[in-house]
């Protein structure tokens, strides 16, 4: 394991720098958009355009990799992704922002594919789960670090956009200079969404639900926090609290699902996120900043692990060789949800005020909780000894490269819950 991490250390260092810049943009874009008096619906469209670009990048980026290779694609996507924040900072036009966020989403999807292909090629079957666990930990950690950088400068000025651009372009340097061998050109897989719902209706529905609510949080929660507290600094701290909650609870809830069963933990997370959402709705007019941060942490702790547990649930019903194929489709479902979620949440928030964001979240999560109950009555859960390992599910759940890593067909995928 140590030798594997040493071999990919340059890649992981580049990822750390690159995704710090991405984390900064995640809070900066909606905050600056609100300061420019963009409507909540417009901000939702801007957020949705990022996830639309990301989803298309996951599906089509492999064509670029097969055409010109990983190194050239990585360099081109990093350059394009570093130009985007500079234009955003110079030109505050909503439709320009929609186009640039779409471009950024596409670029980062292809960058993830290139990075993860390198990690896959460098890891063995025995170390892959642990390598990708380190990768996921880095992703969550630098997201927090990037959001903290919001506090360095006034979001009304250009400096933060310049910092984001510098970080994204600097992340390219250790990757292109890495001595790790570039991976083979990927096979392109066409995920079969209809088949996924036949294999595991609950797993597929849960992944789509996670996209709806997580995409809404990542796009609009900064606006929610700023409106509730009247302080733009609170937007960064609030998003950080949610991400920290998700990072802290990811493994404990996953391991709990190994012991108690996926459906029980899915029910727990859906109910927990729904209840916390409703508590926020009921207290939004009189809540203190500290209480808001605590509730944000609780919400993140329940909502963010839901996706990985749903992937593990689906993987329980297929063979090990099918994990990548299945996870690629679940990732696509998550992306579709993340496109729709910000749009729907923004509409509710525009009609009902800031609490509308969590009214939407509560309705979605509590509906999922009810659906878990229905599926539990209809199907017998997988026996403990037949469950997949959560570490492998976490690795496959987070990787955009899954869309390209195999050309397996759908034979051998059973119909189940």
PDB file of C-alpha atoms in Angstrom, residues 196-415:
ATOM      1  CA  UNK A 196     -30.464  -0.403 -13.139  1.00  0.00           C
ATOM      2  CA  UNK A 197     -34.007   0.169 -11.908  1.00  0.00           C
ATOM      3  CA  UNK A 198     -34.738  -3.505 -12.601  1.00  0.00           C
ATOM      4  CA  UNK A 199     -31.653  -4.615 -10.649  1.00  0.00           C
ATOM      5  CA  UNK A 200     -32.263  -2.395  -7.621  1.00  0.00           C
ATOM      6  CA  UNK A 201     -35.168   0.060  -7.674  1.00  0.00           C
ATOM      7  CA  UNK A 202     -34.276   1.298  -4.204  1.00  0.00           C
ATOM      8  CA  UNK A 203     -30.573   1.762  -4.952  1.00  0.00           C
ATOM      9  CA  UNK A 204     -31.251   3.620  -8.205  1.00  0.00           C
ATOM     10  CA  UNK A 205     -33.945   5.823  -6.663  1.00  0.00           C
ATOM     11  CA  UNK A 206     -31.718   6.641  -3.685  1.00  0.00           C
ATOM     12  CA  UNK A 207     -28.848   7.731  -5.947  1.00  0.00           C
ATOM     13  CA  UNK A 208     -31.161  10.013  -7.916  1.00  0.00           C
ATOM     14  CA  UNK A 209     -32.530  11.408  -4.637  1.00  0.00           C
ATOM     15  CA  UNK A 210     -29.009  12.076  -3.359  1.00  0.00           C
ATOM     16  CA  UNK A 211     -28.313  14.038  -6.535  1.00  0.00           C
ATOM     17  CA  UNK A 212     -31.449  16.135  -6.040  1.00  0.00           C
ATOM     18  CA  UNK A 213     -30.618  17.164  -2.488  1.00  0.00           C
ATOM     19  CA  UNK A 214     -26.807  17.245  -2.548  1.00  0.00           C
ATOM     20  CA  UNK A 215     -26.795  19.226  -5.785  1.00  0.00           C
ATOM     21  CA  UNK A 216     -29.212  21.711  -4.219  1.00  0.00           C
ATOM     22  CA  UNK A 217     -27.047  22.071  -1.125  1.00  0.00           C
ATOM     23  CA  UNK A 218     -23.827  22.595  -3.075  1.00  0.00           C
ATOM     24  CA  UNK A 219     -25.479  25.168  -5.341  1.00  0.00           C
ATOM     25  CA  UNK A 220     -27.851  27.180  -3.159  1.00  0.00           C
ATOM     26  CA  UNK A 221     -27.002  26.653   0.516  1.00  0.00           C
ATOM     27  CA  UNK A 222     -24.514  29.534   0.479  1.00  0.00           C
ATOM     28  CA  UNK A 223     -27.365  31.840  -0.584  1.00  0.00           C
ATOM     29  CA  UNK A 224     -29.606  30.344   2.097  1.00  0.00           C
ATOM     30  CA  UNK A 225     -27.025  31.003   4.826  1.00  0.00           C
ATOM     31  CA  UNK A 226     -26.331  34.545   3.650  1.00  0.00           C
ATOM     32  CA  UNK A 227     -30.051  35.383   3.582  1.00  0.00           C
ATOM     33  CA  UNK A 228     -30.711  33.896   7.015  1.00  0.00           C
ATOM     34  CA  UNK A 229     -27.703  35.456   8.768  1.00  0.00           C
ATOM     35  CA  UNK A 230     -27.196  38.584   6.657  1.00  0.00           C
ATOM     36  CA  UNK A 231     -23.476  37.779   6.536  1.00  0.00           C
ATOM     37  CA  UNK A 232     -21.611  36.471   3.468  1.00  0.00           C
ATOM     38  CA  UNK A 233     -18.863  34.962   5.657  1.00  0.00           C
ATOM     39  CA  UNK A 234     -21.508  32.681   7.143  1.00  0.00           C
ATOM     40  CA  UNK A 235     -22.095  31.186   3.696  1.00  0.00           C
ATOM     41  CA  UNK A 236     -18.609  29.675   3.635  1.00  0.00           C
ATOM     42  CA  UNK A 237     -18.815  28.414   7.211  1.00  0.00           C
ATOM     43  CA  UNK A 238     -22.237  26.906   6.616  1.00  0.00           C
ATOM     44  CA  UNK A 239     -21.124  24.948   3.545  1.00  0.00           C
ATOM     45  CA  UNK A 240     -18.034  23.820   5.435  1.00  0.00           C
ATOM     46  CA  UNK A 241     -20.187  22.556   8.306  1.00  0.00           C
ATOM     47  CA  UNK A 242     -22.249  20.419   5.928  1.00  0.00           C
ATOM     48  CA  UNK A 243     -19.221  18.949   4.177  1.00  0.00           C
ATOM     49  CA  UNK A 244     -17.517  18.182   7.501  1.00  0.00           C
ATOM     50  CA  UNK A 245     -20.650  16.398   8.689  1.00  0.00           C
ATOM     51  CA  UNK A 246     -20.664  14.288   5.540  1.00  0.00           C
ATOM     52  CA  UNK A 247     -16.957  13.494   5.801  1.00  0.00           C
ATOM     53  CA  UNK A 248     -17.169  12.480   9.467  1.00  0.00           C
ATOM     54  CA  UNK A 249     -20.231  10.252   9.041  1.00  0.00           C
ATOM     55  CA  UNK A 250     -19.328   8.646   5.694  1.00  0.00           C
ATOM     56  CA  UNK A 251     -17.348   5.701   7.043  1.00  0.00           C
ATOM     57  CA  UNK A 252     -19.239   5.086  10.324  1.00  0.00           C
ATOM     58  CA  UNK A 253     -22.605   4.914   8.551  1.00  0.00           C
ATOM     59  CA  UNK A 254     -21.124   2.802   5.780  1.00  0.00           C
ATOM     60  CA  UNK A 255     -19.635   0.316   8.207  1.00  0.00           C
ATOM     61  CA  UNK A 256     -22.901   0.323  10.166  1.00  0.00           C
ATOM     62  CA  UNK A 257     -24.659  -0.658   6.945  1.00  0.00           C
ATOM     63  CA  UNK A 258     -22.269  -3.628   6.648  1.00  0.00           C
ATOM     64  CA  UNK A 259     -23.535  -4.883  10.015  1.00  0.00           C
ATOM     65  CA  UNK A 260     -27.171  -3.783  10.248  1.00  0.00           C
ATOM     66  CA  UNK A 261     -28.135  -3.823   6.578  1.00  0.00           C
ATOM     67  CA  UNK A 262     -28.218  -1.205   3.842  1.00  0.00           C
ATOM     68  CA  UNK A 263     -31.956  -0.563   3.981  1.00  0.00           C
ATOM     69  CA  UNK A 264     -31.941   0.225   7.682  1.00  0.00           C
ATOM     70  CA  UNK A 265     -29.125   2.728   7.241  1.00  0.00           C
ATOM     71  CA  UNK A 266     -30.779   4.207   4.145  1.00  0.00           C
ATOM     72  CA  UNK A 267     -33.946   4.635   6.200  1.00  0.00           C
ATOM     73  CA  UNK A 268     -31.917   6.209   9.023  1.00  0.00           C
ATOM     74  CA  UNK A 269     -30.139   8.684   6.756  1.00  0.00           C
ATOM     75  CA  UNK A 270     -33.274   9.614   4.801  1.00  0.00           C
ATOM     76  CA  UNK A 271     -35.325  10.097   7.970  1.00  0.00           C
ATOM     77  CA  UNK A 272     -32.509  11.959   9.707  1.00  0.00           C
ATOM     78  CA  UNK A 273     -31.939  14.340   6.799  1.00  0.00           C
ATOM     79  CA  UNK A 274     -35.691  14.870   6.462  1.00  0.00           C
ATOM     80  CA  UNK A 275     -36.193  15.650  10.145  1.00  0.00           C
ATOM     81  CA  UNK A 276     -33.196  18.019  10.273  1.00  0.00           C
ATOM     82  CA  UNK A 277     -34.501  19.752   7.142  1.00  0.00           C
ATOM     83  CA  UNK A 278     -37.864  20.350   8.787  1.00  0.00           C
ATOM     84  CA  UNK A 279     -36.195  21.621  11.965  1.00  0.00           C
ATOM     85  CA  UNK A 280     -34.338  24.176   9.855  1.00  0.00           C
ATOM     86  CA  UNK A 281     -37.583  25.211   8.134  1.00  0.00           C
ATOM     87  CA  UNK A 282     -39.373  25.700  11.462  1.00  0.00           C
ATOM     88  CA  UNK A 283     -36.560  27.681  13.085  1.00  0.00           C
ATOM     89  CA  UNK A 284     -35.187  29.635  10.125  1.00  0.00           C
ATOM     90  CA  UNK A 285     -36.710  32.975  11.170  1.00  0.00           C
ATOM     91  CA  UNK A 286     -35.156  33.000  14.647  1.00  0.00           C
ATOM     92  CA  UNK A 287     -32.143  30.686  14.554  1.00  0.00           C
ATOM     93  CA  UNK A 288     -28.693  31.717  15.798  1.00  0.00           C
ATOM     94  CA  UNK A 289     -25.604  31.309  13.615  1.00  0.00           C
ATOM     95  CA  UNK A 290     -24.197  28.610  15.904  1.00  0.00           C
ATOM     96  CA  UNK A 291     -27.421  26.612  15.834  1.00  0.00           C
ATOM     97  CA  UNK A 292     -27.558  26.960  12.057  1.00  0.00           C
ATOM     98  CA  UNK A 293     -24.025  25.586  11.723  1.00  0.00           C
ATOM     99  CA  UNK A 294     -24.832  22.655  14.008  1.00  0.00           C
ATOM    100  CA  UNK A 295     -27.957  21.793  12.038  1.00  0.00           C
ATOM    101  CA  UNK A 296     -25.967  22.107   8.811  1.00  0.00           C
ATOM    102  CA  UNK A 297     -23.437  19.625  10.173  1.00  0.00           C
ATOM    103  CA  UNK A 298     -26.199  17.200  11.147  1.00  0.00           C
ATOM    104  CA  UNK A 299     -27.821  17.558   7.731  1.00  0.00           C
ATOM    105  CA  UNK A 300     -24.543  16.860   5.942  1.00  0.00           C
ATOM    106  CA  UNK A 301     -23.874  13.885   8.202  1.00  0.00           C
ATOM    107  CA  UNK A 302     -27.168  12.312   7.155  1.00  0.00           C
ATOM    108  CA  UNK A 303     -27.496  13.451   3.524  1.00  0.00           C
ATOM    109  CA  UNK A 304     -24.012  13.044   2.038  1.00  0.00           C
ATOM    110  CA  UNK A 305     -23.397   9.378   3.005  1.00  0.00           C
ATOM    111  CA  UNK A 306     -26.745   8.366   1.476  1.00  0.00           C
ATOM    112  CA  UNK A 307     -25.262   8.029  -2.025  1.00  0.00           C
ATOM    113  CA  UNK A 308     -22.430   5.699  -1.036  1.00  0.00           C
ATOM    114  CA  UNK A 309     -24.771   3.481   0.980  1.00  0.00           C
ATOM    115  CA  UNK A 310     -27.123   3.322  -2.030  1.00  0.00           C
ATOM    116  CA  UNK A 311     -24.229   2.230  -4.263  1.00  0.00           C
ATOM    117  CA  UNK A 312     -23.293  -0.437  -1.714  1.00  0.00           C
ATOM    118  CA  UNK A 313     -26.909  -1.649  -1.653  1.00  0.00           C
ATOM    119  CA  UNK A 314     -26.931  -2.068  -5.422  1.00  0.00           C
ATOM    120  CA  UNK A 315     -23.513  -3.734  -5.454  1.00  0.00           C
ATOM    121  CA  UNK A 316     -24.793  -6.302  -2.957  1.00  0.00           C
ATOM    122  CA  UNK A 317     -26.942  -7.756  -5.733  1.00  0.00           C
ATOM    123  CA  UNK A 318     -24.322  -8.064  -8.468  1.00  0.00           C
ATOM    124  CA  UNK A 319     -21.010  -9.855  -8.822  1.00  0.00           C
ATOM    125  CA  UNK A 320     -17.709  -8.159  -8.060  1.00  0.00           C
ATOM    126  CA  UNK A 321     -16.905  -7.935 -11.766  1.00  0.00           C
ATOM    127  CA  UNK A 322     -20.030  -5.840 -12.326  1.00  0.00           C
ATOM    128  CA  UNK A 323     -19.305  -3.176  -9.680  1.00  0.00           C
ATOM    129  CA  UNK A 324     -17.817  -0.691 -12.128  1.00  0.00           C
ATOM    130  CA  UNK A 325     -20.556  -1.137 -14.715  1.00  0.00           C
ATOM    131  CA  UNK A 326     -23.307  -0.663 -12.140  1.00  0.00           C
ATOM    132  CA  UNK A 327     -21.590   2.244 -10.386  1.00  0.00           C
ATOM    133  CA  UNK A 328     -21.199   4.138 -13.671  1.00  0.00           C
ATOM    134  CA  UNK A 329     -24.964   4.090 -14.148  1.00  0.00           C
ATOM    135  CA  UNK A 330     -25.587   5.144 -10.558  1.00  0.00           C
ATOM    136  CA  UNK A 331     -23.161   8.032 -11.008  1.00  0.00           C
ATOM    137  CA  UNK A 332     -25.139   9.117 -14.069  1.00  0.00           C
ATOM    138  CA  UNK A 333     -28.395   8.982 -12.080  1.00  0.00           C
ATOM    139  CA  UNK A 334     -26.782  11.108  -9.376  1.00  0.00           C
ATOM    140  CA  UNK A 335     -25.715  13.629 -12.026  1.00  0.00           C
ATOM    141  CA  UNK A 336     -29.217  13.839 -13.500  1.00  0.00           C
ATOM    142  CA  UNK A 337     -30.598  14.482 -10.021  1.00  0.00           C
ATOM    143  CA  UNK A 338     -27.941  17.131  -9.398  1.00  0.00           C
ATOM    144  CA  UNK A 339     -29.031  18.947 -12.571  1.00  0.00           C
ATOM    145  CA  UNK A 340     -32.721  18.939 -11.614  1.00  0.00           C
ATOM    146  CA  UNK A 341     -32.294  19.565  -7.868  1.00  0.00           C
ATOM    147  CA  UNK A 342     -30.934  23.138  -7.936  1.00  0.00           C
ATOM    148  CA  UNK A 343     -33.613  24.201 -10.423  1.00  0.00           C
ATOM    149  CA  UNK A 344     -36.475  22.768  -8.371  1.00  0.00           C
ATOM    150  CA  UNK A 345     -35.084  23.969  -5.040  1.00  0.00           C
ATOM    151  CA  UNK A 346     -34.517  27.469  -6.430  1.00  0.00           C
ATOM    152  CA  UNK A 347     -38.137  27.658  -7.582  1.00  0.00           C
ATOM    153  CA  UNK A 348     -39.399  26.622  -4.137  1.00  0.00           C
ATOM    154  CA  UNK A 349     -37.004  29.030  -2.442  1.00  0.00           C
ATOM    155  CA  UNK A 350     -38.125  31.911  -4.676  1.00  0.00           C
ATOM    156  CA  UNK A 351     -41.759  31.237  -3.818  1.00  0.00           C
ATOM    157  CA  UNK A 352     -41.420  30.575  -0.080  1.00  0.00           C
ATOM    158  CA  UNK A 353     -38.222  32.315   1.020  1.00  0.00           C
ATOM    159  CA  UNK A 354     -34.921  30.817   2.243  1.00  0.00           C
ATOM    160  CA  UNK A 355     -36.650  28.032   4.158  1.00  0.00           C
ATOM    161  CA  UNK A 356     -37.899  26.693   0.833  1.00  0.00           C
ATOM    162  CA  UNK A 357     -34.523  25.056   0.217  1.00  0.00           C
ATOM    163  CA  UNK A 358     -34.982  22.761   3.205  1.00  0.00           C
ATOM    164  CA  UNK A 359     -38.691  22.308   2.635  1.00  0.00           C
ATOM    165  CA  UNK A 360     -37.656  20.803  -0.706  1.00  0.00           C
ATOM    166  CA  UNK A 361     -34.943  18.717   0.974  1.00  0.00           C
ATOM    167  CA  UNK A 362     -37.303  17.513   3.684  1.00  0.00           C
ATOM    168  CA  UNK A 363     -40.005  16.513   1.213  1.00  0.00           C
ATOM    169  CA  UNK A 364     -37.528  14.570  -0.933  1.00  0.00           C
ATOM    170  CA  UNK A 365     -35.823  12.779   1.961  1.00  0.00           C
ATOM    171  CA  UNK A 366     -39.047  11.879   3.763  1.00  0.00           C
ATOM    172  CA  UNK A 367     -40.493  10.571   0.497  1.00  0.00           C
ATOM    173  CA  UNK A 368     -37.419   8.379   0.133  1.00  0.00           C
ATOM    174  CA  UNK A 369     -37.884   7.169   3.721  1.00  0.00           C
ATOM    175  CA  UNK A 370     -41.413   6.079   2.837  1.00  0.00           C
ATOM    176  CA  UNK A 371     -40.166   4.325  -0.289  1.00  0.00           C
ATOM    177  CA  UNK A 372     -37.533   2.444   1.726  1.00  0.00           C
ATOM    178  CA  UNK A 373     -40.351   1.147   3.924  1.00  0.00           C
ATOM    179  CA  UNK A 374     -42.349  -0.002   0.910  1.00  0.00           C
ATOM    180  CA  UNK A 375     -39.375  -1.816  -0.638  1.00  0.00           C
ATOM    181  CA  UNK A 376     -38.521  -3.427   2.697  1.00  0.00           C
ATOM    182  CA  UNK A 377     -41.995  -4.942   2.879  1.00  0.00           C
ATOM    183  CA  UNK A 378     -41.729  -6.271  -0.683  1.00  0.00           C
ATOM    184  CA  UNK A 379     -38.202  -7.738  -0.713  1.00  0.00           C
ATOM    185  CA  UNK A 380     -35.999  -9.818   1.559  1.00  0.00           C
ATOM    186  CA  UNK A 381     -32.671  -8.077   2.319  1.00  0.00           C
ATOM    187  CA  UNK A 382     -29.339  -9.563   1.284  1.00  0.00           C
ATOM    188  CA  UNK A 383     -27.758 -11.835   3.904  1.00  0.00           C
ATOM    189  CA  UNK A 384     -24.846 -10.322   5.807  1.00  0.00           C
ATOM    190  CA  UNK A 385     -22.243 -12.729   4.424  1.00  0.00           C
ATOM    191  CA  UNK A 386     -23.252 -11.881   0.840  1.00  0.00           C
ATOM    192  CA  UNK A 387     -22.954  -8.107   1.175  1.00  0.00           C
ATOM    193  CA  UNK A 388     -20.247  -6.262  -0.714  1.00  0.00           C
ATOM    194  CA  UNK A 389     -17.518  -4.477   1.231  1.00  0.00           C
ATOM    195  CA  UNK A 390     -18.411  -0.839   1.887  1.00  0.00           C
ATOM    196  CA  UNK A 391     -14.838   0.277   1.153  1.00  0.00           C
ATOM    197  CA  UNK A 392     -15.138  -1.024  -2.392  1.00  0.00           C
ATOM    198  CA  UNK A 393     -18.535   0.625  -2.768  1.00  0.00           C
ATOM    199  CA  UNK A 394     -17.155   3.949  -1.541  1.00  0.00           C
ATOM    200  CA  UNK A 395     -14.307   3.746  -4.046  1.00  0.00           C
ATOM    201  CA  UNK A 396     -16.577   2.980  -6.981  1.00  0.00           C
ATOM    202  CA  UNK A 397     -19.249   5.460  -5.881  1.00  0.00           C
ATOM    203  CA  UNK A 398     -16.986   8.482  -6.127  1.00  0.00           C
ATOM    204  CA  UNK A 399     -15.190   7.903  -9.413  1.00  0.00           C
ATOM    205  CA  UNK A 400     -16.115   9.473 -12.730  1.00  0.00           C
ATOM    206  CA  UNK A 401     -13.770   7.064 -14.517  1.00  0.00           C
ATOM    207  CA  UNK A 402     -16.205   4.234 -13.808  1.00  0.00           C
ATOM    208  CA  UNK A 403     -18.076   5.215 -16.965  1.00  0.00           C
ATOM    209  CA  UNK A 404     -15.107   4.104 -19.061  1.00  0.00           C
ATOM    210  CA  UNK A 405     -13.384   1.313 -17.228  1.00  0.00           C
ATOM    211  CA  UNK A 406     -15.090  -1.774 -18.662  1.00  0.00           C
ATOM    212  CA  UNK A 407     -17.044  -3.037 -21.609  1.00  0.00           C
ATOM    213  CA  UNK A 408     -18.963  -5.727 -19.704  1.00  0.00           C
ATOM    214  CA  UNK A 409     -22.472  -6.458 -20.915  1.00  0.00           C
ATOM    215  CA  UNK A 410     -25.572  -6.778 -18.758  1.00  0.00           C
ATOM    216  CA  UNK A 411     -25.550 -10.539 -18.552  1.00  0.00           C
ATOM    217  CA  UNK A 412     -25.610 -11.888 -15.033  1.00  0.00           C
ATOM    218  CA  UNK A 413     -27.225  -8.826 -13.479  1.00  0.00           C
ATOM    219  CA  UNK A 414     -30.206 -10.093 -11.480  1.00  0.00           C
ATOM    220  CA  UNK A 415     -33.544  -8.452 -10.803  1.00  0.00           C
TER     221      UNK A 415
END
